Coordinates of C-alpha atoms (C1' of nucleotides) in Angstrom, one line a residue:
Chain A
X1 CA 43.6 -1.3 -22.6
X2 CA 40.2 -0.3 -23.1
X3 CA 39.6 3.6 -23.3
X4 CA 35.9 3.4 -22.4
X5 CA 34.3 4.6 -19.4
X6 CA 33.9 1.5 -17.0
X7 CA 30.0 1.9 -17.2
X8 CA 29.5 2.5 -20.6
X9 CA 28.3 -0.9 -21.7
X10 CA 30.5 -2.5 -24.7
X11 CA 28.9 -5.2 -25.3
X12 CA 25.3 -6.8 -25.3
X13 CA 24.5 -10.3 -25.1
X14 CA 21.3 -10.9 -25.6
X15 CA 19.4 -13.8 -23.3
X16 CA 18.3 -17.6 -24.1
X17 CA 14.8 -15.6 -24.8
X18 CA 16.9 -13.1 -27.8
X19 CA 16.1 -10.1 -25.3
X20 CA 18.9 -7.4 -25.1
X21 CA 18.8 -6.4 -21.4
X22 CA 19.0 -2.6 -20.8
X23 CA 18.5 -0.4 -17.5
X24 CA 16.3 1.5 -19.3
X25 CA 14.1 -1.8 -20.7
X26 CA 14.2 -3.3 -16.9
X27 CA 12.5 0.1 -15.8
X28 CA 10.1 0.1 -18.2
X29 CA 9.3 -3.7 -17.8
X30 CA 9.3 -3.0 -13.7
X31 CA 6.6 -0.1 -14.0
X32 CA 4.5 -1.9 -16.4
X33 CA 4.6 -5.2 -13.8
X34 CA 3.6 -3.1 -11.1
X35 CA 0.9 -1.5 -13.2
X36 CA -0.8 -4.3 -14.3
X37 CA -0.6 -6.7 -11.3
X38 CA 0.0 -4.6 -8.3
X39 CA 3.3 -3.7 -6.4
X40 CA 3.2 -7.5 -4.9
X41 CA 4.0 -8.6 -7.9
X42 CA 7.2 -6.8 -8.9
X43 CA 10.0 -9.7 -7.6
X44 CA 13.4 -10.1 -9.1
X45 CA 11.9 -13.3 -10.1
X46 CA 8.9 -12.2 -11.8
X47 CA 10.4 -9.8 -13.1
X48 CA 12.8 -12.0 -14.8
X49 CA 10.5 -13.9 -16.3
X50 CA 8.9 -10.6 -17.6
X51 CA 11.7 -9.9 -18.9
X52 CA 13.0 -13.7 -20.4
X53 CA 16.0 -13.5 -18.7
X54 CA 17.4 -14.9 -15.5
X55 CA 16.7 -13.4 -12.2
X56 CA 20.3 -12.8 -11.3
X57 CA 21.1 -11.1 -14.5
X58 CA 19.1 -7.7 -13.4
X59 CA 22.3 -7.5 -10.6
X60 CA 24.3 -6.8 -13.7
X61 CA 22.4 -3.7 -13.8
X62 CA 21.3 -2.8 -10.5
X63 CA 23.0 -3.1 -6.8
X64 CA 20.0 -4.2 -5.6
X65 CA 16.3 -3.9 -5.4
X66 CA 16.7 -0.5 -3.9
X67 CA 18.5 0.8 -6.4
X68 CA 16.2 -0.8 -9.0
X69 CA 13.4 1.3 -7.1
X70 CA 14.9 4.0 -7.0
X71 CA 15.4 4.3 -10.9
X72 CA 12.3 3.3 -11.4
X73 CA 11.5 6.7 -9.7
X74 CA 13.4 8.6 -11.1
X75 CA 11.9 7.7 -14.4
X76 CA 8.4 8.6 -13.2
X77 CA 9.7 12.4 -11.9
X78 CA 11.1 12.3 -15.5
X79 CA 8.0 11.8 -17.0
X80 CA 6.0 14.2 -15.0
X81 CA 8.7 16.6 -15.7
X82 CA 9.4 16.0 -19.6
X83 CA 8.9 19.6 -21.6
X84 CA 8.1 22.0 -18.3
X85 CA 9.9 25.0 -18.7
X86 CA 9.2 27.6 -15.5
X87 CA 7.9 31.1 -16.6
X88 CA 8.5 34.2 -15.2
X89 CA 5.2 34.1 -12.7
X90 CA 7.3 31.9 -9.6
X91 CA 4.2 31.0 -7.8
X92 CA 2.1 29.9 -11.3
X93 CA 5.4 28.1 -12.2
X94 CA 5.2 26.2 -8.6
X95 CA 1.7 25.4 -8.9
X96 CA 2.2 23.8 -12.7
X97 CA 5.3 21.6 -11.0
X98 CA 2.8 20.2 -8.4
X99 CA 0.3 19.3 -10.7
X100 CA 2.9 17.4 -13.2
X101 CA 4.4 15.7 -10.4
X102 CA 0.3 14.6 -9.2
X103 CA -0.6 13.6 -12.6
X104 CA 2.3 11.9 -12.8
X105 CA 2.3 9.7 -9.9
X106 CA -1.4 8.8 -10.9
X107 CA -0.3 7.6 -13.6
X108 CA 1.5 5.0 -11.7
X109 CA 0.0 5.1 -8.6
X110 CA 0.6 1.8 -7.1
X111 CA 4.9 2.4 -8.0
X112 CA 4.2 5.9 -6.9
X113 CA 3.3 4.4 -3.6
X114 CA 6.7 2.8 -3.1
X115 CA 9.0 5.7 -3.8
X116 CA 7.2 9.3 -2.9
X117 CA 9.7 9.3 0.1
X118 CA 12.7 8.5 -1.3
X119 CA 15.5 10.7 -2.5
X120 CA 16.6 9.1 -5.9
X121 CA 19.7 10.6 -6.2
X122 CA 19.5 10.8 -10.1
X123 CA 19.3 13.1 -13.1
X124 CA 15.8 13.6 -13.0
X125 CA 15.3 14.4 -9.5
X126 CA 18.6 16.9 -9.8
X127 CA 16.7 18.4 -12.8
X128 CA 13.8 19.2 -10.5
X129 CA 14.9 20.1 -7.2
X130 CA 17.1 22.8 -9.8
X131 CA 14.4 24.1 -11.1
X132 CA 12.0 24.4 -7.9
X133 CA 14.7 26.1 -6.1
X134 CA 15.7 28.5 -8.9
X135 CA 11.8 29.6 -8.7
X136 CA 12.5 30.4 -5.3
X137 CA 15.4 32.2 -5.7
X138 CA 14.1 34.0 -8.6
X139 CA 11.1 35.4 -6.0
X140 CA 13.8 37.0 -4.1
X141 CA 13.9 34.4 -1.5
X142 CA 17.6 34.0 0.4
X143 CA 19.2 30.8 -0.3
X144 CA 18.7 29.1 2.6
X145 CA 14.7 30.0 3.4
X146 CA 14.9 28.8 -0.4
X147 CA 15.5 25.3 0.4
X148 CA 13.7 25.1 3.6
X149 CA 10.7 26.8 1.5
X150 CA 11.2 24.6 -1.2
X151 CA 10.8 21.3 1.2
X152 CA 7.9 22.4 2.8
X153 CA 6.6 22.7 -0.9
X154 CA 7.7 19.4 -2.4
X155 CA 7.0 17.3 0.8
X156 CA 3.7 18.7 0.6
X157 CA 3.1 18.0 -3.1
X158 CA 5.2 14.9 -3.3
X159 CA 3.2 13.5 0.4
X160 CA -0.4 14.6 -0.7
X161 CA -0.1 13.0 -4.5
X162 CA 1.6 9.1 -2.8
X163 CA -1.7 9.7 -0.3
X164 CA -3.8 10.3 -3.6
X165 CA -1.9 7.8 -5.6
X166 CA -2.5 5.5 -2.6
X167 CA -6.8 5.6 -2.0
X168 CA -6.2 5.3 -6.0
X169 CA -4.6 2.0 -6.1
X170 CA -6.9 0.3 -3.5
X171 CA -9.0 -2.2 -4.7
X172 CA -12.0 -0.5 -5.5
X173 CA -14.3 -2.7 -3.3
X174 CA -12.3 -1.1 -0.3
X175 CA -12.3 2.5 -1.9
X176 CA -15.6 2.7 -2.5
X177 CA -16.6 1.4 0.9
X178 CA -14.4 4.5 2.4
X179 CA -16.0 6.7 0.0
X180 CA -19.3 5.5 1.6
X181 CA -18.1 5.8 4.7
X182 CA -18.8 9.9 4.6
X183 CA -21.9 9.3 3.4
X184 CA -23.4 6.4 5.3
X185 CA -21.0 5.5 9.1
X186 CA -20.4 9.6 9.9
X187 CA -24.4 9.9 8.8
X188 CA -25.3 8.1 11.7
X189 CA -23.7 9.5 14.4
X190 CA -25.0 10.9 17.3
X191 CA -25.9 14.3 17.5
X192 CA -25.1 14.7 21.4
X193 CA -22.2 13.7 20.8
X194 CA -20.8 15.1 17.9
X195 CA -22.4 18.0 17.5
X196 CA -20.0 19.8 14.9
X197 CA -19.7 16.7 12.7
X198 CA -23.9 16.5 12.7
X199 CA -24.5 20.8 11.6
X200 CA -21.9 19.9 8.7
X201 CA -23.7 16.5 7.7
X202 CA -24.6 17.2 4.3
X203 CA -21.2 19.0 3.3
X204 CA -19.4 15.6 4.7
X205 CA -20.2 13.7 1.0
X206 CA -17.0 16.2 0.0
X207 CA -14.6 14.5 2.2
X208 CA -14.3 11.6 -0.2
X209 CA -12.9 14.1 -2.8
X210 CA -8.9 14.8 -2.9
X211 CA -7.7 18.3 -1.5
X212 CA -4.7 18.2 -3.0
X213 CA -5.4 21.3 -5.0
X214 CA -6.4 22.8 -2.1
X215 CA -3.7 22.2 -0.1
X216 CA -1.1 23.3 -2.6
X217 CA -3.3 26.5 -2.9
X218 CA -3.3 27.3 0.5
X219 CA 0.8 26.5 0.6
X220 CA 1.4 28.6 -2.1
X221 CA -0.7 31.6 -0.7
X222 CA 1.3 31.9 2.2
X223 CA 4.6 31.4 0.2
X224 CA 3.6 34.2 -2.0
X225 CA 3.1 36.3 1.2
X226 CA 6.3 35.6 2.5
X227 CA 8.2 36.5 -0.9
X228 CA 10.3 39.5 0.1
X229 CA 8.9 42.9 -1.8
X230 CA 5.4 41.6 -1.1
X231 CA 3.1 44.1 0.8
X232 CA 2.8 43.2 4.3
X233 CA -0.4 43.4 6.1
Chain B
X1 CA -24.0 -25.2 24.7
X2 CA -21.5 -22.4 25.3
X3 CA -22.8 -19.2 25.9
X4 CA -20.7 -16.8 25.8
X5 CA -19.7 -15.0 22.5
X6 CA -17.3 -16.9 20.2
X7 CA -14.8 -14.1 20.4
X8 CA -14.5 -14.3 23.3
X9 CA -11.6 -16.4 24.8
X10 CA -12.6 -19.3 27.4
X11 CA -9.1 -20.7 27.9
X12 CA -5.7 -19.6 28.4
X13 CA -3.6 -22.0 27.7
X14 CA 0.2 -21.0 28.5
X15 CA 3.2 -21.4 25.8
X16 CA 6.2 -23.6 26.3
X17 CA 7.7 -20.6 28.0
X18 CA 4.8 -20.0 30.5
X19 CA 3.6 -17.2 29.1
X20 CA -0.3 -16.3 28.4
X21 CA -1.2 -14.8 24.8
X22 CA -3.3 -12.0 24.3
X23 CA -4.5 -9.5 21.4
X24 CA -3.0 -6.9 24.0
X25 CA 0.0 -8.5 24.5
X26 CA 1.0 -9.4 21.0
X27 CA 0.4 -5.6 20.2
X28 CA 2.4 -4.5 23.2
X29 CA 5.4 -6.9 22.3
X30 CA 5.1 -5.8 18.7
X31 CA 5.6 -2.3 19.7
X32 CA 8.5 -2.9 21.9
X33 CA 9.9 -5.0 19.4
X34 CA 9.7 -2.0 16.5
X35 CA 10.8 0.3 19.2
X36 CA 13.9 -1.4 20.3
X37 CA 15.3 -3.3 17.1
X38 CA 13.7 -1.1 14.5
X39 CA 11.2 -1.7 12.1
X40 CA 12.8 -4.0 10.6
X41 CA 12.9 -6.3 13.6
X42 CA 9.1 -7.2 12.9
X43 CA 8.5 -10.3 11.3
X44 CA 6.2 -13.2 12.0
X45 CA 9.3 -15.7 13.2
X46 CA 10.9 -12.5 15.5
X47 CA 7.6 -11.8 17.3
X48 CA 7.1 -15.5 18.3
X49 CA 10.7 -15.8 19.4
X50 CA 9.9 -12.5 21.5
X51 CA 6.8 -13.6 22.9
X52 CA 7.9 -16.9 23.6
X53 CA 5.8 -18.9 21.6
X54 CA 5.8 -20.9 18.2
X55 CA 5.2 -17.9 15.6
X56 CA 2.2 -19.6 13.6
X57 CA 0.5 -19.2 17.6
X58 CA 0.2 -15.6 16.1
X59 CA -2.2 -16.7 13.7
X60 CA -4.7 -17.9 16.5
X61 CA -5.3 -14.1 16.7
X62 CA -5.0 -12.0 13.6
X63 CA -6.2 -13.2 10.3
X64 CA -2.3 -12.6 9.0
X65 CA 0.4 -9.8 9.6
X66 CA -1.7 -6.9 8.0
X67 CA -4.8 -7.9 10.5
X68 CA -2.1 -7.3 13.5
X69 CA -0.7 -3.9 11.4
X70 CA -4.1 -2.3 11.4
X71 CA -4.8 -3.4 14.9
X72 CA -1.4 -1.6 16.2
X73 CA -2.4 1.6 14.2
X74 CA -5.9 1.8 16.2
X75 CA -3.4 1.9 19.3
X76 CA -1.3 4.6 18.2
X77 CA -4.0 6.7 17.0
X78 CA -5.9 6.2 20.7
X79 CA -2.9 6.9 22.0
X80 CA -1.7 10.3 20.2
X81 CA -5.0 11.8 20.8
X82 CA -5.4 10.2 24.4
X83 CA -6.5 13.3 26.7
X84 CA -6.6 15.9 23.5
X85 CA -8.7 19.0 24.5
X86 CA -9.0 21.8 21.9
X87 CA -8.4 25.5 23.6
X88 CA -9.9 28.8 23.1
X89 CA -7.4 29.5 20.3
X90 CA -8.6 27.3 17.0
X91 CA -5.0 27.8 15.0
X92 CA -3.1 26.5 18.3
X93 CA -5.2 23.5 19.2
X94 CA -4.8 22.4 15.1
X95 CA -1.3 23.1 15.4
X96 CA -1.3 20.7 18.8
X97 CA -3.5 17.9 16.8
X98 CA -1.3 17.8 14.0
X99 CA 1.9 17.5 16.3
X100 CA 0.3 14.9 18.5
X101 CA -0.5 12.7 15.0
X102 CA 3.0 13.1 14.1
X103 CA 4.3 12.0 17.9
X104 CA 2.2 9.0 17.1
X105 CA 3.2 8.3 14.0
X106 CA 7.0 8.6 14.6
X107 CA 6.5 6.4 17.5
X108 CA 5.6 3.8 15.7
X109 CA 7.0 4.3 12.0
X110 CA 6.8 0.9 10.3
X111 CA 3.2 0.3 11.3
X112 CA 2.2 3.8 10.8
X113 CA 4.1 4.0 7.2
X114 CA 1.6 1.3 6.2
X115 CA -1.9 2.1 7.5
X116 CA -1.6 6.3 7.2
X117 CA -3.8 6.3 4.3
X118 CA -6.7 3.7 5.2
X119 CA -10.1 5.2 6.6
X120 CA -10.4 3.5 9.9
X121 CA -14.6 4.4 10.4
X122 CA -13.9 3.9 14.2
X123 CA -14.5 6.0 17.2
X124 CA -10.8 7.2 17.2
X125 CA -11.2 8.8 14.0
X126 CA -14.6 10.0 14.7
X127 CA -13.7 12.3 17.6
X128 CA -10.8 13.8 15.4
X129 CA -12.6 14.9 12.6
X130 CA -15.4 16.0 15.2
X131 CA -12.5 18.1 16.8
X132 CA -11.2 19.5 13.8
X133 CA -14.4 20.3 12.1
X134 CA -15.5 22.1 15.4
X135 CA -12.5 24.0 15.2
X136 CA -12.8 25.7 12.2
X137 CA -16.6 26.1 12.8
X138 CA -15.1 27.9 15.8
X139 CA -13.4 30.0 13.6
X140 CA -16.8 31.4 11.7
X141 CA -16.0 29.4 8.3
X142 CA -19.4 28.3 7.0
X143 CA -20.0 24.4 7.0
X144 CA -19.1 23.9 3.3
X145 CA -15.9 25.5 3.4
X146 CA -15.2 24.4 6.9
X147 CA -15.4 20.5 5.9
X148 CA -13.0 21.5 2.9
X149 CA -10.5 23.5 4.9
X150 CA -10.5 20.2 7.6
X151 CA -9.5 17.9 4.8
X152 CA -6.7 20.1 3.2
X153 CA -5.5 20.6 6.7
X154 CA -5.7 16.7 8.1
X155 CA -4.5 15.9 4.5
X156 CA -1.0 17.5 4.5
X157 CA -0.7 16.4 8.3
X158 CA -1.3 12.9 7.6
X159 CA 0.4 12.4 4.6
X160 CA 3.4 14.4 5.8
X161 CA 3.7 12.4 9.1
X162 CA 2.9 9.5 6.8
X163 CA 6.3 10.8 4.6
X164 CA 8.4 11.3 7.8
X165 CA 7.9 7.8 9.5
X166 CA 8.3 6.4 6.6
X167 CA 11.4 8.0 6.1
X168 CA 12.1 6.7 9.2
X169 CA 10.9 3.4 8.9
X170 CA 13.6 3.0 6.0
X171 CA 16.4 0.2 6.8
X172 CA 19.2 2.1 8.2
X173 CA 21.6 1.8 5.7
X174 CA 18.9 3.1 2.9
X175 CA 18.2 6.2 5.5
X176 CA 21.3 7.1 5.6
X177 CA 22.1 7.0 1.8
X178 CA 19.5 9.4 1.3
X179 CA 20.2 11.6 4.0
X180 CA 24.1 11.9 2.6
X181 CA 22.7 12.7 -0.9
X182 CA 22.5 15.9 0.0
X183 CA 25.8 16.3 1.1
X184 CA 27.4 14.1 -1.6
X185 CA 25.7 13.8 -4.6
X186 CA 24.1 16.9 -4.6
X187 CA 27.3 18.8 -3.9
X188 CA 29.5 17.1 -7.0
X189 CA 26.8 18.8 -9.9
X190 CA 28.1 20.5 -12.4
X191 CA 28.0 24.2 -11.8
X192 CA 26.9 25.4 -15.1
X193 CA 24.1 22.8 -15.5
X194 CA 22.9 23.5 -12.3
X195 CA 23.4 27.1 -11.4
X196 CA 20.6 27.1 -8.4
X197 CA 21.6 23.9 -6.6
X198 CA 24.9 25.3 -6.7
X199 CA 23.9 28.9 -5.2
X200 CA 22.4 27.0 -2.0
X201 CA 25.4 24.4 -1.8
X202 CA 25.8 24.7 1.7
X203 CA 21.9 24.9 2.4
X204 CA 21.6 21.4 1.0
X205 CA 22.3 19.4 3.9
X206 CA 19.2 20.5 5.7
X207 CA 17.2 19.0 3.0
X208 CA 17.6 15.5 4.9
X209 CA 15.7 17.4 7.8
X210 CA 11.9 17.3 8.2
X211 CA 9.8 20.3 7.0
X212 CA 7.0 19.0 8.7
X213 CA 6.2 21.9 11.1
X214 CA 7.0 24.4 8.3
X215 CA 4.5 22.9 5.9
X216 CA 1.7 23.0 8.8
X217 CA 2.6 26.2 9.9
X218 CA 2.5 27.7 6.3
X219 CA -1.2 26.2 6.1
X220 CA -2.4 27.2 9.7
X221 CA -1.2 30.9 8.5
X222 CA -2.9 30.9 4.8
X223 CA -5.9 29.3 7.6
X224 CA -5.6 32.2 9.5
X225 CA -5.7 34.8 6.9
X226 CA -8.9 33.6 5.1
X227 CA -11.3 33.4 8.6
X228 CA -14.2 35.6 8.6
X229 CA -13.3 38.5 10.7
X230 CA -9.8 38.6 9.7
X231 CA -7.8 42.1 8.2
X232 CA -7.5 41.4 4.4
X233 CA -4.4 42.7 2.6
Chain C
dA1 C1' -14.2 -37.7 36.3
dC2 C1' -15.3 -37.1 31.6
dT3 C1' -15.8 -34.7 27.3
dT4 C1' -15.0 -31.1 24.4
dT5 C1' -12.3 -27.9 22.1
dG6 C1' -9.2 -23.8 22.2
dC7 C1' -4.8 -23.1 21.0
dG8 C1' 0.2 -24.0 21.2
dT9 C1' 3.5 -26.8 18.4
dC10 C1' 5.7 -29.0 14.6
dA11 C1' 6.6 -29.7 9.9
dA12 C1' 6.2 -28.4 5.4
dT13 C1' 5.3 -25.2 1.3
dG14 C1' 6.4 -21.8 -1.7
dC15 C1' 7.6 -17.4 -1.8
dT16 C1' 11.6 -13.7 -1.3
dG17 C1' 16.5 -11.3 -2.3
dT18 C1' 21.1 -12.3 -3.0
dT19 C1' 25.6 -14.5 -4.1
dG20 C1' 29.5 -17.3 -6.2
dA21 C1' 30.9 -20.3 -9.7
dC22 C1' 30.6 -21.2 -14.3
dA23 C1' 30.1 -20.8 -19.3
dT24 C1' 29.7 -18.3 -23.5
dA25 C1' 29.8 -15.0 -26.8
dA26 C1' 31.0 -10.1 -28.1
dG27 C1' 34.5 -7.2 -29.5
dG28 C1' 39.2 -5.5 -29.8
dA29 C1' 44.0 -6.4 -31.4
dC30 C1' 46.8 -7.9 -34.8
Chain D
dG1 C1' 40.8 -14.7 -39.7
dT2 C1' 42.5 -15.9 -35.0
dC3 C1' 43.1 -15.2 -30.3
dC4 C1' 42.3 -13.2 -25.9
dT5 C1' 39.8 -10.7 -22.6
dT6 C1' 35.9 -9.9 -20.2
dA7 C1' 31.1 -8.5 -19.9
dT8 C1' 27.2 -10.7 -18.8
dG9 C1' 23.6 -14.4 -18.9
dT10 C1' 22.8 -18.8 -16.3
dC11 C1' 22.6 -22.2 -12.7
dA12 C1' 22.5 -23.7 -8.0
dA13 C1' 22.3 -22.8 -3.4
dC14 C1' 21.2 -20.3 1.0
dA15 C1' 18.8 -18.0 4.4
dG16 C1' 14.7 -15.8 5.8
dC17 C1' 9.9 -14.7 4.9
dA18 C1' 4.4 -15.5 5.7
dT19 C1' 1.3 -19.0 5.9
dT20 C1' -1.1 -23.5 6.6
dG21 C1' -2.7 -28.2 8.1
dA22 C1' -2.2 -32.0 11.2
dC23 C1' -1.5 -33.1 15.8
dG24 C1' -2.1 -33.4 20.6
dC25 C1' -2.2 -31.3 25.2
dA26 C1' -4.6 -29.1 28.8
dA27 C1' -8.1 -26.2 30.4
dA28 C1' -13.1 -25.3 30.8
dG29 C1' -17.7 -27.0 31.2
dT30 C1' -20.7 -30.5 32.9

DNA sequence: ACTTTGCGTCAATGCTGTTGACATAAGGAC
DNA sequence: GTCCTTATGTCAACAGCATTGACGCAAAGT
């Protein structure tokens, strides 16, 4: 009778290529696909052939190709999230976390692209949603205004940085043309008719730039004003 | 020699099924067919069997399925801000834009999940940004900061409507395992590993909720609080 | 009435995820 | 060292997907 733990893996057999399958090399071989021939391109076939191995092997290790997306995820929050440690200023704490998890889905922007909206379920993602709510407890913030703060916070880091991660993995023909687009199309309009857009004309070139620090800024501002113990207007 | 325009259509020839094709009603049906069967429900084969007609007919009128996509999203954005007029009160009429974008959005989730982060440089968009801008010109910021505060602010409402119909363009099996994550997976963590996310146990379940008029409301107050004229702290 | 051609239809291609049967080798028991 | 169990890689097959090229009908123009 075997004494293991049904999931722990006993034994490993590599393929016809020699390749000793792994969840942990299927995720790294999935991100790496998708970053060096776009998100089209992650298949359970070509991924299999990535990886030397059959396609239906990877269902040895995933349900399905949710589930493979979904750890594939969860390893890019763990990345963004490797060696942060919250300090005891809540709202600088806050602001750090949204900037791992931005530089982090840049990194992988067009996998990013698939999975902002998803709820992984996994270690990483517990290890996070832990910590961002503890900040909020820790600003004196009752548990359930907690949470609901803390979504507003992480929708609005996790939504900006896929619509960041997004422009970045267009092809660059099609960025730059929006880029231009500030610049050149809302140049042109007419000034009867848009008569705000034409006394902000030269400040428009800006619009091509990401807000997302602004945005975070502004969310955090009026998070810190809500903390309880912090002087009312 | 003909002379009339080449887009334009001369004949209408009816399907097997007697009925007449049309940019308009290919759009339309596509719609109805998202709205009544889900997203899901839209594919090449399922929109010909709806309209009658052999599906490659389709291709008589949009380059391929992302031609249609994009030409669906210009409907729902006409239609969100159909009949849109800013009041006297700039936080109020932002607060009405960004709910209408999210109406249109969740109204259409699939198609609006996949074109939320392309620059559409058409007359639609134009008047929006126009509107906004004006807005918080309205509101005495000066033109540089005003086109800055418009993009932070369009930013999180597009890419959090963006997140939510997204959510809810999800296959409903994959909705639903996220949504009971929270009340499942979340709630079996080991106490002592995870001391926050065990304070707000019970809160946990309205993480599956949106926080989209939270996160908006949160920016329209940090909005509020940095206008010319208003009481600093 | 005749010609032209827009466009609906059919058939075929090559993708996709997923599954069940099968084979083989790893690892434990003795 | 031998045997047994079973984890897991492989193969074949299925259904559904977007897309395309050839074909031919019927509607519009003359």
């Amino acid at each position: 009778m075997p004494t293991r733990a049904p999931q722990q893996r006993r034994r490993r057999r590599p393929t016809a290529s020699g390749v000793l399958l792994s969840k942990e090399l299927i995720t790294e071989t999935a991100l790496r696909l998708i970053g060096e021939h776009g998100p089209e391109a992650l298949s359970v076939r070509r991924l299999g052939a990535a990886l030397g191995c059959d396609p239906s092997a990877l269902y040895r290790y995933f349900r399905n190709t949710d589930d493979l997306l979904l750890a594939i995820a969860d390893r890019i929050i763990g990345d963004a999230m490797a060696g942060f440690v919250p300090g005891p200023d809540w709202v600088a704490s806050l602001r750090e976390m949204a900037m791992r998890v931005r530089a982090g889905y840049l990194a992988h922007p067009r996998a990013a692209a698939m999975a902002s909206y998803r709820v992984t379920r996994r270690e990483n993602e517990f290890r996070a949603v832990e910590t961002g709510v503890g900040l909020l407890l820790s600003a004196g913030f009752a548990p359930a205004r907690a949470v609901r703060l803390y979504l507003a916070f992480i929708d609005t880091v996790l939504s900006h940085a896929a619509l960041d991660a997004a422009c970045q993995a267009l092809p660059r023909e099609q960025r730059e043309a929006d880029e231009q687009a500030w610049t050149e199309a809302y140049q042109a309009l007419d000034p009867a008719a848009y008569p705000a857009l034409t006394s902000v004309r030269e400040e428009l070139r800006s619009m091509a730039d990401s807000s997302f620090e602004e945005a975070v800024d502004l969310l955090l501002v009026a998070l810190a004003a809500r903390a309880p113990g912090h002087a009312e207007t």
